[in-house]
Short mmCIF file of C-alpha atoms in Angstrom, two decimals:
data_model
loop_
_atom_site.label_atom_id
_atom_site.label_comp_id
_atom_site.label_asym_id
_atom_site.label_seq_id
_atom_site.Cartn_x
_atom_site.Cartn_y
_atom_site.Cartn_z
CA UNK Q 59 -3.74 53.99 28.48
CA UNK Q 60 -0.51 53.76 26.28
CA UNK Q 61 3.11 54.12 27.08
CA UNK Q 62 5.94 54.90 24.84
CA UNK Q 63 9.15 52.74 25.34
CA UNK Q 64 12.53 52.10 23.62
CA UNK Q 65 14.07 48.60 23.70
CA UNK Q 66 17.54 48.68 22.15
CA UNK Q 67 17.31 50.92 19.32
CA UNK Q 68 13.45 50.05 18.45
CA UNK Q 69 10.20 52.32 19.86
CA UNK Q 70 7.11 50.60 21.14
CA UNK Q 71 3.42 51.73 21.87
CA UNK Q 72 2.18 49.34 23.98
CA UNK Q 73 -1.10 49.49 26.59
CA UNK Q 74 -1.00 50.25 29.88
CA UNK Q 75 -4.04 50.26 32.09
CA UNK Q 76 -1.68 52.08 35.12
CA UNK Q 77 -1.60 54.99 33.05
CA UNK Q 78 -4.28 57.19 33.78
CA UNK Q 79 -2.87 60.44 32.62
CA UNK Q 80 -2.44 62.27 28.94
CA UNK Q 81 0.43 61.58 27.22
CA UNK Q 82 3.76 63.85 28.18
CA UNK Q 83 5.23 64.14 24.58
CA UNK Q 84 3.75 65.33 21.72
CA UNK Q 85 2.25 63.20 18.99
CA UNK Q 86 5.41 63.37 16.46
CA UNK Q 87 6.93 61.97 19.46
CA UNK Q 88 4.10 58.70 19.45
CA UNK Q 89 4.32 58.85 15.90
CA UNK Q 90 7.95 57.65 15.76
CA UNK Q 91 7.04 54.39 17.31
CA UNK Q 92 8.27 51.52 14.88
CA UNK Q 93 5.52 49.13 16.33
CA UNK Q 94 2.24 49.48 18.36
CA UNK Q 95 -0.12 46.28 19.80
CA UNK Q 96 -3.37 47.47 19.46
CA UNK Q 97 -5.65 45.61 20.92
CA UNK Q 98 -9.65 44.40 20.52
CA UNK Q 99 -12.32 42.92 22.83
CA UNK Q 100 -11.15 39.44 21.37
CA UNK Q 101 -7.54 39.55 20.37
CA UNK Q 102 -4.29 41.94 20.14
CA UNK Q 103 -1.83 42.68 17.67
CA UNK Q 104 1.06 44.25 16.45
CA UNK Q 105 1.35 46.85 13.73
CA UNK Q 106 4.36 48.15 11.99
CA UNK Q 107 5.70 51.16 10.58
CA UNK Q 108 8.03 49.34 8.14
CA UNK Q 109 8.72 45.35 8.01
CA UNK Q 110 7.41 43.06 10.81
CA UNK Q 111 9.88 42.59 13.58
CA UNK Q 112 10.78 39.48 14.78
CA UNK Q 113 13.71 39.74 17.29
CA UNK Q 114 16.22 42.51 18.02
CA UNK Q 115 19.41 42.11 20.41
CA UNK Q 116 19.25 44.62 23.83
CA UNK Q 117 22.22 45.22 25.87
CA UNK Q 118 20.62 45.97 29.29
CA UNK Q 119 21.59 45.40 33.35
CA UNK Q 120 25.24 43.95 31.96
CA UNK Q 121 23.66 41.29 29.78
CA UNK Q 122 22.37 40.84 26.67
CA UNK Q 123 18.67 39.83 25.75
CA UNK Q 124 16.91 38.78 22.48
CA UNK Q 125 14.17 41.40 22.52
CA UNK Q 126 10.44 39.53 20.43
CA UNK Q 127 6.89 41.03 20.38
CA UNK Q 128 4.81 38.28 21.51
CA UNK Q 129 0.83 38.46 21.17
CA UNK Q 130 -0.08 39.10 24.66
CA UNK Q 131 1.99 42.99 24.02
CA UNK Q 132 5.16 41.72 26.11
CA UNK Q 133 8.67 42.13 24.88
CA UNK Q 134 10.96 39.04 26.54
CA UNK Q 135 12.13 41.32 29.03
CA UNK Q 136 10.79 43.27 32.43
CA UNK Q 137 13.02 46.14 32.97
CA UNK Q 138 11.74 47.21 36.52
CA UNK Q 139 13.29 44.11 37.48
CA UNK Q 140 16.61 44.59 37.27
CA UNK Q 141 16.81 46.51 40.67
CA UNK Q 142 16.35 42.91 42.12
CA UNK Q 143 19.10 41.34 40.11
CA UNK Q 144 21.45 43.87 41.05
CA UNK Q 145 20.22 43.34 44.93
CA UNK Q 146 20.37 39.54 44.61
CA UNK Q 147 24.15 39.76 42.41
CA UNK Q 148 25.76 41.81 45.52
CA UNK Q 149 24.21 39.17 48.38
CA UNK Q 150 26.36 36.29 46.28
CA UNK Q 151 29.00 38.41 45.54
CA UNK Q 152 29.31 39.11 49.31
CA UNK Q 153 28.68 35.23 49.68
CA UNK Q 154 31.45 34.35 47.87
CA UNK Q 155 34.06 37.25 49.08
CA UNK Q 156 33.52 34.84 52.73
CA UNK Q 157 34.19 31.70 51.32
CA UNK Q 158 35.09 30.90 47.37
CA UNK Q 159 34.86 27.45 47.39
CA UNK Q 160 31.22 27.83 49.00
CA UNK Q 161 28.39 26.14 45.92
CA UNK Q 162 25.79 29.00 46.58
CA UNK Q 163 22.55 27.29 44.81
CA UNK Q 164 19.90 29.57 43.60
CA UNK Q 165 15.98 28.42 42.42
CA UNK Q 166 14.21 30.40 40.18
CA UNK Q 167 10.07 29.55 39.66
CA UNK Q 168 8.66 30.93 36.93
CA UNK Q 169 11.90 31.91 35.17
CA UNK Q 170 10.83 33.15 31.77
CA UNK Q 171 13.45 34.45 29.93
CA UNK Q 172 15.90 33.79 32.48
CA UNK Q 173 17.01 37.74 33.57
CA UNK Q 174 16.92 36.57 37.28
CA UNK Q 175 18.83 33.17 36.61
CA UNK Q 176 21.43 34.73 34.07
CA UNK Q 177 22.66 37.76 36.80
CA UNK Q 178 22.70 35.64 39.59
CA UNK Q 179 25.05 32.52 37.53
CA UNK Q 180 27.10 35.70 36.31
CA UNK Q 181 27.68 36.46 40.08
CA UNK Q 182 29.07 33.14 41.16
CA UNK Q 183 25.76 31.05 42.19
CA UNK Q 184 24.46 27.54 40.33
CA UNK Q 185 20.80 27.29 39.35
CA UNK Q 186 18.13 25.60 38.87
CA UNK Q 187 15.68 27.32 36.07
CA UNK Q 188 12.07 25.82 35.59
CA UNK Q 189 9.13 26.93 33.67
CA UNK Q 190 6.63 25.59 31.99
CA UNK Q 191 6.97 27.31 28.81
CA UNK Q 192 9.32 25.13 26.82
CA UNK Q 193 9.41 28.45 24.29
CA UNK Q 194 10.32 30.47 27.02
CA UNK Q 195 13.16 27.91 28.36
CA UNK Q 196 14.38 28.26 24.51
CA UNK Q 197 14.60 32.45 24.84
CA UNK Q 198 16.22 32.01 28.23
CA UNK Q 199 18.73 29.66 26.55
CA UNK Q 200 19.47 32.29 23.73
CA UNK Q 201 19.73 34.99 26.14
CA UNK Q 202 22.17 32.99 27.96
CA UNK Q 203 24.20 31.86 24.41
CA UNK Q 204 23.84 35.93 23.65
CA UNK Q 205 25.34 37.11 27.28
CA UNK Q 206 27.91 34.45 26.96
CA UNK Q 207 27.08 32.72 29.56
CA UNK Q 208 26.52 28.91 28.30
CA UNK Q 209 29.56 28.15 30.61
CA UNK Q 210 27.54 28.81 33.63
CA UNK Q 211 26.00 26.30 35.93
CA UNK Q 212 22.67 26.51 34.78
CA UNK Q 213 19.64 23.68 35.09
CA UNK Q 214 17.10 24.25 32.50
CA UNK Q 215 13.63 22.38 33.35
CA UNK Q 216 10.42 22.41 31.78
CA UNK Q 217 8.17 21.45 34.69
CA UNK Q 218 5.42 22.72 36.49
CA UNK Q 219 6.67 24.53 39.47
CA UNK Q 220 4.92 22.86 42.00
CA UNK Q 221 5.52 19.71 41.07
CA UNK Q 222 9.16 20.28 40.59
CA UNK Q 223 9.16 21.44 43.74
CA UNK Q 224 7.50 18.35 45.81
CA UNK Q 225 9.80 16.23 44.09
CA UNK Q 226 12.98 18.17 45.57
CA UNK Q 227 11.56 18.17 49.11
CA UNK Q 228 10.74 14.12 48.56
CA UNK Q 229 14.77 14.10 46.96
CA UNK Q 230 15.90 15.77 50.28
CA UNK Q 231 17.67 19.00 48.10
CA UNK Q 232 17.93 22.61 49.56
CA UNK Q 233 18.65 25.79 48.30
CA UNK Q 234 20.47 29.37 49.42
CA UNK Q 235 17.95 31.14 48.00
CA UNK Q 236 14.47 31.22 45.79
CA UNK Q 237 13.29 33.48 43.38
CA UNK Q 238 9.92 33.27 41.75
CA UNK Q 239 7.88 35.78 39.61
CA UNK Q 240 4.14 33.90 39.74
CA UNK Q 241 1.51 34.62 37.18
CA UNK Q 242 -1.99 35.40 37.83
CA UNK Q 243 -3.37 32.35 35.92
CA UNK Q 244 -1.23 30.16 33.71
CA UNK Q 245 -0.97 26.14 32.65
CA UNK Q 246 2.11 23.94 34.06
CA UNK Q 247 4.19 21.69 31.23
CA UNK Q 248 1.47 19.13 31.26
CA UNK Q 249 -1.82 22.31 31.34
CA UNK Q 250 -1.61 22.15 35.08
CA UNK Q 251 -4.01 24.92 36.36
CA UNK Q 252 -2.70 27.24 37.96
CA UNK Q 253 -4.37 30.03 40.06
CA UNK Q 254 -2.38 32.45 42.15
CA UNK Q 255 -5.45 33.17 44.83
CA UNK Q 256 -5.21 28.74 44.89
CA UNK Q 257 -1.99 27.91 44.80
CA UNK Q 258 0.34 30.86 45.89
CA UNK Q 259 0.56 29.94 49.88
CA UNK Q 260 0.55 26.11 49.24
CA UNK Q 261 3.79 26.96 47.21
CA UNK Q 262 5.72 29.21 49.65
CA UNK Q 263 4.83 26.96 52.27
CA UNK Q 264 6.41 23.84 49.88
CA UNK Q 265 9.52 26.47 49.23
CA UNK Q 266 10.46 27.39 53.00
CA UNK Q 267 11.04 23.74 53.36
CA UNK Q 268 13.29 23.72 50.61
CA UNK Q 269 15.66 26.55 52.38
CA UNK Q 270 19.11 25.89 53.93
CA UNK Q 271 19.40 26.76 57.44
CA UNK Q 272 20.96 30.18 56.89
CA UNK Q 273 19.54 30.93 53.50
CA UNK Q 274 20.51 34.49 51.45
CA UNK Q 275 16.93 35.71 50.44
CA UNK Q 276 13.90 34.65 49.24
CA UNK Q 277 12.62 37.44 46.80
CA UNK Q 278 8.81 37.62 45.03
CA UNK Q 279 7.56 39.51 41.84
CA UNK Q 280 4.08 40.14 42.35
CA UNK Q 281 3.24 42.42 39.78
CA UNK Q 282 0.79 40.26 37.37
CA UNK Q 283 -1.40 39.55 40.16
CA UNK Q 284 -2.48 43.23 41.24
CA UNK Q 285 -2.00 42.45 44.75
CA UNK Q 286 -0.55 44.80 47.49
CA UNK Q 287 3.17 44.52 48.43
CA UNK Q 288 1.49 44.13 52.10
CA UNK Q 289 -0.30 40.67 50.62
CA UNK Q 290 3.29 38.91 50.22
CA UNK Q 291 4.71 40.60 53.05
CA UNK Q 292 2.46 38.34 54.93
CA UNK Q 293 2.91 35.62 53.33
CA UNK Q 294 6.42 35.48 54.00
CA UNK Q 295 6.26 36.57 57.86
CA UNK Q 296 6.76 33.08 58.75
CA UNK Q 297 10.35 33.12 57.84
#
C-alpha cells in the first residue's frame, strides 16, 4: 500500500492503493525516506525526518520543476507522464521541420503545473493553459520562470474548462491540438461542479469542434478516474 520514490535528491513514502504486493527493499531502505504522508479515515499528512519541507527544485524530462508536498500526498509533478510530452514535442517538432513560419496552437485542460504546456512551448507550439486552481496556475508559472521559459508563448487562464471552452467555440478560435488530464471530481474557478461520469463526453464533444481541419493529436490522461483505456478509446472514435 506504500511506494518508495525519489524526487530530486529527496525520498518519499507515499500511499498507493495499486500496490498490492510486499515491499521489494528492505526496511533500512523505507527508513531513509526524508518524508512520509500518512494518512487517517479523516485527513492526511506529512511527517518528517528532519525540518518540514516546503519546495525543492527537480531537473526532470529537460525541464525544471518546483517539487511541494501538498495535503492530498501529491508532489507538483506526474512522472509517468512524460512519455506523452516527449510523443507530443516530436509531432511539433516534425510540424515545424515542414513549415517554420507555421503558429502550431496547443490547448491544455486541466493543466496543473504546466509539464504538458511547458514541453510542448519548448518545442515550437503557442498555448493556451487553463485551470481552475489559481495556486496551481502560480506553480506552473514558477516552473516555467525555473525552466526558463517565461519567453514562451504561453496563455495562463484561471477558468473553468468548460466554460472556457464554449466561449472559444462562440469566439470562432481553433486549435492543432488538445491536451487535457480530467479529474475525477473537482470545482471550476467559480466552485463549478465537476463530475467526470457528467461532464467528460459533453466536453470532448465541445473540444472536437474546437479542432483545425488537419489537427496533430488530441491526447487524454485518464488516470484519476480509474477507468479503462478502452472507456476513452471510445470516446474519441468519433474523430
Amino acid at each position: 500500500g506504500e511506494k518508495l520514490e525519489r524526487f530530486g535528491s529527496i525520498i518519499l513514502s507515499r500511499p498507493d492503493p495499486q500496490v498490492l504486493w510486499r515491499k521489494n527493499l528492505n526496511e533500512e531502505e523505507w527508513k531513509k525516506a526524508d518524508a512520509i504522508f500518512t494518512r487517517t479515515e479523516i485527513s492526511g499528512d506529512w511527517k518528517y525526518k528532519k525540518e518540514k519541507l516546503e519546495k525543492w527544485q527537480m531537473d526532470f524530462a529537460n525541464l525544471k520543476f518546483w517539487i511541494k508536498p501538498t495535503a492530498f500526498k501529491h508532489t507538483g509533478l506526474f512522472p509517468e507522464q512524460s512519455v506523452n510530452w516527449f510523443w507530443m514535442k516530436e509531432i511539433i517538432k516534425k510540424e515545424k521541420e515542414i513549415n517554420s513560419k507555421k503558429d502550431i496552437d496547443i490547448l491544455n485542460l486541466f493543466g496543473y503545473t504546466g509539464g504538458a504546456s511547458l514541453s510542448c512551448a519548448k518545442a515550437g507550439a503557442k498555448v493556451v493553459h487553463i485551470d481552475s486552481s489559481k495556486s496551481a496556475i502560480s506553480w506552473a508559472r514558477e516552473n516555467a520562470e525555473l525552466s526558463g521559459l517565461t519567453d514562451k508563448p504561453i496563455r495562463w487562464i484561471l477558468e473553468d474548462v468548460r466554460l472556457f471552452v464554449s466561449r472559444e467555440i462562440k469566439r470562432g478560435n481553433k486549435y492543432d491540438a488538445i491536451i487535457m488530464d480530467p479529474p475525477a471530481f473537482g470545482h471550476g474557478a467559480n466552485k463549478e461542479i465537476w463530475k467526470i461520469e457528467e461532464n467528460f463526453l459533453p466536453l470532448v464533444e465541445n473540444c472536437i469542434k474546437l479542432l483545425k481541419d488537419k489537427p496533430l493529436f488530441f491526447i487524454i490522461n485518464g488516470y484519476s478516474a480509474g477507468y479503462s483505456a478502452i472507456a476513452y478509446e471510445n470516446v474519441l472514435k468519433s474523430l
